[in-house]
XYZ file of C-alpha atoms in Angstrom:
482
model
C 217.976 21.969 139.121
C 219.206 24.905 137.014
C 219.546 22.584 133.963
C 216.034 21.206 133.994
C 214.886 21.975 130.457
C 215.073 19.280 127.819
C 218.237 18.238 125.996
C 216.498 18.986 122.701
C 215.817 22.573 123.745
C 219.423 23.053 124.842
C 220.884 21.618 121.645
C 218.627 23.881 119.579
C 220.555 26.948 120.683
C 223.985 25.658 119.748
C 227.078 24.993 121.771
C 227.959 28.470 122.940
C 226.643 29.085 126.437
C 227.128 31.332 129.414
C 229.502 29.933 131.994
C 228.205 28.930 135.390
C 230.443 31.615 136.909
C 228.822 34.318 134.758
C 225.350 33.135 135.740
C 226.250 33.082 139.430
C 227.756 36.580 139.276
C 224.705 37.828 137.374
C 222.422 36.239 139.968
C 224.310 37.772 142.891
C 223.613 41.202 141.418
C 219.908 40.690 142.083
C 220.367 40.151 145.815
C 220.769 43.824 146.917
C 217.342 44.830 145.630
C 215.597 41.899 147.292
C 217.502 42.187 150.576
C 216.625 45.851 150.997
C 213.112 45.469 149.586
C 212.340 42.651 152.014
C 213.711 44.556 154.989
C 211.704 47.624 154.010
C 208.594 45.645 153.103
C 208.416 43.619 156.293
C 209.860 46.053 158.820
C 209.592 49.693 157.700
C 205.937 50.072 158.599
C 206.419 48.627 162.065
C 209.645 50.662 162.490
C 207.904 53.940 161.681
C 204.966 53.167 163.942
C 206.561 51.496 166.963
C 210.210 52.654 166.947
C 210.249 56.077 165.301
C 206.834 56.657 166.973
C 205.267 58.390 163.986
C 201.557 58.961 163.710
C 199.975 56.289 161.434
C 198.732 58.995 159.050
C 202.251 60.420 158.651
C 203.666 56.918 158.215
C 201.141 56.202 155.451
C 202.151 59.414 153.648
C 205.827 58.390 153.793
C 205.185 54.863 152.562
C 202.851 55.840 149.743
C 204.725 58.938 148.576
C 208.063 57.138 148.685
C 206.863 54.212 146.626
C 204.906 56.426 144.233
C 208.029 58.527 143.664
C 210.003 55.326 143.195
C 207.548 54.181 140.548
C 207.771 57.484 138.661
C 211.565 57.305 138.520
C 211.544 53.942 136.720
C 210.385 55.207 133.295
C 212.686 58.213 133.676
C 215.689 56.014 134.364
C 214.640 53.698 131.532
C 214.621 56.691 129.181
C 218.057 57.861 130.358
C 219.488 54.362 129.995
C 218.162 54.090 126.452
C 219.980 57.342 125.652
C 223.207 56.329 127.390
C 226.267 55.789 125.189
C 228.059 52.470 125.088
C 231.205 52.391 127.241
C 233.953 49.829 127.657
C 231.993 48.542 130.669
C 228.711 48.426 128.743
C 225.607 50.601 128.909
C 224.014 49.148 132.040
C 227.053 48.568 134.258
C 228.057 52.233 134.819
C 224.581 52.955 136.179
C 224.832 50.025 138.559
C 228.279 50.984 139.798
C 227.729 54.728 140.244
C 224.456 54.358 142.169
C 225.675 51.830 144.740
C 227.498 53.925 147.371
C 224.931 56.794 147.529
C 222.148 54.194 147.708
C 223.576 52.403 150.754
C 224.164 55.704 152.563
C 220.530 56.701 152.074
C 219.380 53.216 153.066
C 221.268 53.430 156.348
C 219.783 56.848 157.139
C 216.246 55.497 156.647
C 216.739 53.437 159.813
C 218.134 56.288 161.909
C 215.792 58.110 164.320
C 216.816 61.778 164.124
C 217.061 63.802 167.374
C 214.244 66.092 166.238
C 210.488 65.816 166.430
C 209.191 68.483 164.048
C 211.182 67.381 160.998
C 211.073 63.639 161.613
C 208.499 62.955 158.908
C 210.465 64.952 156.318
C 213.669 63.094 157.283
C 212.156 59.711 156.447
C 210.377 60.939 153.340
C 213.572 62.531 151.986
C 215.884 59.570 152.504
C 213.232 57.033 151.499
C 212.685 58.846 148.185
C 216.423 59.297 147.615
C 217.094 55.635 148.273
C 214.296 54.522 145.971
C 215.643 56.756 143.198
C 219.190 55.447 143.551
C 218.008 51.867 143.817
C 216.053 52.385 140.598
C 219.327 53.409 138.950
C 220.630 49.996 140.040
C 217.623 47.754 139.495
C 216.277 48.912 136.124
C 219.587 48.445 134.278
C 220.166 45.194 136.158
C 216.743 43.882 135.096
C 217.323 44.894 131.479
C 220.748 43.246 131.625
C 218.928 39.908 131.286
C 218.530 40.639 127.578
C 222.194 41.636 127.175
C 224.007 38.672 128.684
C 222.941 36.329 125.868
C 220.749 36.310 122.765
C 219.647 32.718 123.436
C 216.401 32.294 125.341
C 217.422 29.053 127.018
C 220.532 30.736 128.396
C 218.480 33.679 129.631
C 215.985 31.310 131.272
C 218.822 29.459 132.971
C 220.400 32.721 134.146
C 216.976 33.846 135.379
C 216.654 30.628 137.405
C 220.021 31.358 139.013
C 218.916 34.923 139.606
C 215.601 33.986 141.187
C 217.298 31.462 143.469
C 219.764 34.079 144.685
C 217.075 36.764 144.923
C 214.842 34.601 147.078
C 217.918 33.739 149.119
C 218.364 37.519 149.347
C 214.916 37.800 150.877
C 215.992 35.200 153.436
C 219.123 37.210 154.205
C 217.136 40.444 154.476
C 214.560 38.840 156.750
C 217.183 37.041 158.836
C 219.557 39.975 159.284
C 216.837 42.519 159.990
C 214.578 40.203 161.949
C 217.120 38.428 164.109
C 219.159 41.515 165.000
C 216.055 43.545 165.732
C 214.455 40.601 167.529
C 217.258 40.574 170.093
C 216.048 43.941 171.384
C 212.645 44.045 173.021
C 210.266 46.820 172.036
C 208.621 48.550 175.011
C 204.854 48.596 174.923
C 201.896 49.587 177.053
C 199.803 46.712 178.351
C 196.510 48.439 177.707
C 194.034 47.912 174.883
C 192.663 51.444 175.142
C 195.605 53.619 176.068
C 195.169 57.231 177.017
C 197.511 60.045 176.175
C 199.088 59.847 179.599
C 199.778 56.154 179.280
C 201.261 56.717 175.818
C 203.676 59.196 177.333
C 204.774 56.562 179.859
C 206.643 54.863 177.024
C 209.218 57.582 177.441
C 209.973 56.645 181.041
C 213.516 55.733 181.957
C 213.334 51.950 181.542
C 211.178 52.150 178.443
C 213.463 54.750 176.911
C 216.471 52.462 177.382
C 214.623 49.614 175.683
C 213.543 51.914 172.873
C 217.118 53.153 172.385
C 218.313 49.544 172.205
C 215.710 48.829 169.558
C 216.769 51.838 167.523
C 220.408 50.805 167.792
C 219.503 47.290 166.608
C 217.822 48.696 163.477
C 220.939 50.743 162.716
C 223.228 47.719 163.119
C 220.999 45.644 160.838
C 220.976 48.379 158.190
C 224.771 48.649 158.334
C 225.155 44.897 157.744
C 222.708 44.997 154.833
C 224.512 48.009 153.332
C 227.809 46.100 153.364
C 226.206 43.103 151.631
C 224.703 45.467 149.025
C 228.148 46.839 148.119
C 229.790 43.397 147.940
C 227.080 42.062 145.605
C 227.410 45.089 143.308
C 231.181 44.548 143.077
C 230.727 40.861 142.177
C 228.212 41.770 139.465
C 230.422 44.471 137.972
C 233.527 42.318 137.708
C 231.828 38.994 136.950
C 229.434 39.788 134.076
C 230.226 40.977 130.574
C 227.527 42.961 128.821
C 227.002 42.313 125.106
C 226.498 45.246 122.744
C 224.017 43.692 120.328
C 221.343 46.385 120.126
C 220.874 49.456 117.972
C 220.029 52.904 119.342
C 216.343 53.700 118.805
C 213.957 56.522 119.611
C 212.565 56.218 123.155
C 209.231 57.797 122.189
C 208.762 55.457 119.240
C 209.796 52.480 121.327
C 207.435 53.450 124.146
C 204.499 53.690 121.764
C 205.281 50.291 120.254
C 205.873 48.602 123.605
C 202.653 49.897 125.160
C 200.770 48.792 122.070
C 202.067 45.234 122.331
C 199.100 43.234 123.626
C 200.940 40.346 125.350
C 203.059 42.797 127.342
C 200.063 44.821 128.528
C 198.184 41.674 129.595
C 201.208 40.209 131.364
C 201.861 43.448 133.262
C 198.222 43.861 134.291
C 197.947 40.266 135.475
C 201.108 40.415 137.536
C 200.202 43.903 138.761
C 197.255 42.488 140.689
C 199.021 39.352 141.882
C 202.044 41.418 142.960
C 199.746 43.786 144.837
C 198.279 40.767 146.640
C 201.648 39.529 147.860
C 202.780 43.063 148.731
C 199.714 43.507 150.931
C 200.590 40.249 152.656
C 204.259 41.208 152.993
C 203.622 44.719 154.275
C 201.125 43.711 156.955
C 202.079 40.188 157.994
C 204.581 41.274 160.640
C 202.011 43.571 162.288
C 199.344 40.850 161.937
C 201.539 38.251 163.650
C 202.571 40.656 166.369
C 199.148 42.010 167.323
C 196.299 39.896 165.905
C 197.938 36.518 166.542
C 199.798 37.779 169.602
C 203.209 36.262 168.791
C 205.348 39.283 169.632
C 208.488 37.232 170.254
C 208.120 34.983 167.204
C 207.141 37.240 164.310
C 210.666 37.539 162.901
C 211.059 33.727 162.934
C 207.747 33.248 161.131
C 208.813 35.742 158.453
C 212.114 33.886 158.090
C 210.264 30.602 157.540
C 208.328 32.207 154.652
C 211.550 33.223 152.914
C 213.291 29.893 153.564
C 210.303 28.062 152.100
C 210.423 30.328 149.051
C 214.137 29.661 148.550
C 213.748 25.893 148.788
C 210.803 25.758 146.357
C 212.381 27.858 143.566
C 214.006 24.728 142.025
C 210.648 22.968 142.068
C 208.948 25.804 140.174
C 211.830 25.996 137.686
C 211.392 22.286 136.985
C 207.622 22.700 136.814
C 207.663 25.532 134.279
C 210.129 23.639 132.049
C 208.042 20.472 132.286
C 204.503 21.846 132.090
C 204.868 25.392 130.763
C 204.914 28.834 132.308
C 201.185 29.531 132.082
C 200.403 26.301 133.917
C 202.952 27.244 136.559
C 201.116 30.543 137.048
C 197.759 28.830 137.566
C 199.219 26.392 140.091
C 201.841 28.492 141.872
C 200.237 31.903 142.349
C 196.935 30.786 143.977
C 198.638 28.085 146.069
C 198.768 30.324 149.153
C 195.108 31.398 148.930
C 193.531 28.664 151.109
C 196.254 29.107 153.711
C 195.702 32.878 153.822
C 192.067 32.147 154.623
C 192.999 29.475 157.173
C 195.241 31.749 159.248
C 192.416 34.204 159.950
C 189.660 31.634 160.435
C 191.182 29.296 163.010
C 192.042 30.121 166.592
C 195.455 31.723 167.048
C 198.040 28.944 166.920
C 201.791 29.141 166.518
C 201.842 25.787 164.697
C 199.199 26.930 162.200
C 201.160 30.145 161.660
C 204.276 28.190 160.720
C 202.298 25.887 158.404
C 200.770 28.905 156.667
C 204.235 30.453 156.386
C 205.635 27.377 154.648
C 202.731 27.292 152.178
C 202.880 31.041 151.547
C 206.605 30.766 150.871
C 205.998 28.293 148.045
C 203.594 30.755 146.425
C 205.995 33.660 146.979
C 208.655 31.658 145.094
C 206.347 31.302 142.095
C 205.494 35.007 142.243
C 209.226 35.811 142.238
C 210.250 33.481 139.431
C 207.449 33.658 136.898
C 207.274 37.372 135.953
C 211.016 37.604 135.310
C 210.955 34.303 133.445
C 208.082 35.444 131.223
C 209.198 38.995 130.439
C 211.937 37.773 128.036
C 209.236 35.783 126.195
C 207.265 38.994 125.664
C 210.378 40.812 124.447
C 211.126 37.982 122.008
C 207.520 38.045 120.787
C 207.845 41.781 120.195
C 211.076 41.271 118.230
C 209.421 38.714 115.977
C 206.458 40.984 115.280
C 208.623 44.118 114.912
C 211.874 42.936 113.274
C 212.850 46.462 112.190
C 212.416 48.017 115.651
C 214.810 46.573 118.213
C 216.586 47.700 121.383
C 213.593 48.428 123.621
C 214.581 46.132 126.501
C 215.020 48.966 129.009
C 211.489 50.175 128.257
C 209.967 46.722 128.784
C 211.717 46.227 132.089
C 211.485 49.770 133.448
C 207.722 49.996 132.941
C 207.160 46.563 134.441
C 209.150 47.657 137.497
C 207.196 50.945 137.468
C 203.832 49.208 137.715
C 204.928 46.741 140.400
C 206.509 49.491 142.496
C 203.414 51.639 142.131
C 201.383 48.683 143.355
C 203.727 48.392 146.306
C 203.255 52.068 147.118
C 199.500 51.724 146.938
C 199.536 48.640 149.168
C 201.753 50.211 151.833
C 199.977 53.565 151.809
C 196.468 52.122 151.855
C 197.405 49.582 154.528
C 198.843 52.117 156.941
C 196.007 54.551 156.250
C 193.462 51.786 156.909
C 195.166 50.997 160.207
C 195.038 54.678 161.102
C 191.290 54.851 160.447
C 190.821 51.613 162.418
C 192.425 53.216 165.469
C 195.982 51.823 165.475
C 197.938 53.213 168.443
C 201.739 53.189 168.481
C 203.501 51.605 171.434
C 200.691 49.443 172.821
C 200.902 45.695 173.374
C 197.308 44.985 172.321
C 195.376 46.720 169.561
C 191.618 47.179 169.335
C 189.243 44.709 167.663
C 188.777 47.077 164.705
C 192.543 47.076 164.068
C 192.660 43.273 164.244
C 189.746 43.020 161.788
C 191.506 45.416 159.415
C 194.690 43.338 159.589
C 192.736 40.166 158.797
C 191.311 41.819 155.685
C 194.736 43.080 154.622
C 196.451 39.681 154.889
C 193.586 37.455 153.737
C 190.473 38.742 151.998
C 192.138 41.507 149.972
C 195.124 39.430 148.702
C 192.927 36.476 147.754
C 190.568 38.749 145.784
C 193.484 40.377 143.958
C 194.981 36.989 143.054
C 191.664 35.884 141.546
C 191.451 39.106 139.513
C 195.011 38.724 138.273
C 194.411 35.130 137.170
C 191.282 36.155 135.267
C 193.317 38.728 133.327
C 196.074 36.188 132.775
C 193.666 33.924 130.892
C 193.915 36.447 128.029
C 197.728 36.230 127.915
C 198.437 34.691 124.469
C 202.027 33.389 124.698
C 201.850 29.666 125.388
C 204.602 27.088 124.909
C 203.844 26.621 121.197
C 204.086 30.317 120.468
C 207.216 30.609 122.590
C 208.953 27.853 120.602
C 207.847 29.454 117.338
C 209.326 32.799 118.406
C 212.578 31.090 119.352
C 212.921 29.567 115.910
C 212.081 32.828 114.162
C 214.683 34.713 116.171
C 217.325 32.125 115.382
C 216.563 32.573 111.699
C 216.924 36.342 112.056
C 220.293 35.923 113.740
C 221.735 33.763 110.980
């Protein structure tokens, strides 16, 4: 399924091609970001609220500030990368290698509950921000590496298909490792819809404390396993991919001005900003929604795993679809696919079967949301090169600012979600939440994401790069390379 584009398109680019081994190694490098992002996206909110026992307001500050800081670091890292000298390992690879070990250490410490109460919030904020910074030093150069593994668009598209398959598989691994290990330990809760302070303190009784300690230990074990996978993937990427030095050094300020003035890039980023925010709202709140609103406390990790498995299995379908019908058509079909099912899950009576059906459908839409932005960004870069033939080498700017906007959206979604739950009266440690909390969760996983998807698609109608323009750009670039 990774060779689904036409024979004519492949022959157009000549005989030289990336090896399958290079594409696989490149793809494996994308797994660490998705594994950790999925674990954090699905489980960090519920960990802070129900395991670390933080106040919802403090948890919202951590989630928003951490992601906002993460977003700010992306342009900064993009600037530093653009100023980095070429080494025998390339320009991107040293960043990837040097950031790996500190990143996994910080990631592990995010899931540790410190033996202090006063400084607990600062502990999580510090290590969350540090991890996001170090992960940025990995992910921004890795994303820009797409433009440095080949100068042929078909090869980049093929490598991107490999990458998206492995990245969605990474989300499965992140969900499975975190969810299944954590799911083996039962979280203590109070069987009371309107708990008092005294009942909240009963969580710290002997039996409940043992259960809580087991849960905390399970999170630490899961984070250790994920950290090991992170390191192994980084090693495979470093030794399996050769970076090509085909770009000239250019002024970052000049490049930034040109990139932000490129209309197709701005429209693509804005469109995917809203659609990404929709799926991040769903991701960040679905576990809490399943656990409390639907009442499936013992099944939420399995439902999340079904979403990621569905996404992995449908990546080949979307790759075939975009090669056969075009990328814009794939956006219009794939992104809104989950909308009716998001509405269904909050409108029908709580049903485990319906939850699994919705998960399968949502996974197909998640796959499209994963694949399409990274498949279309190289088209925008190529369009920029054709229109600005004397100003090249801005790949890090294109990718770092796209990552900046999506991460900022993630920070907004997590912060607003947790803050909304706080205002609705969310109480940590209880088995049943109030009706206002359940209503808020329904809005966060249904009405809000659907509205954001519609807004993103309306903006996407103005995106000008269709299949005809993409083929024209390909031909012009080949002429420039001769």
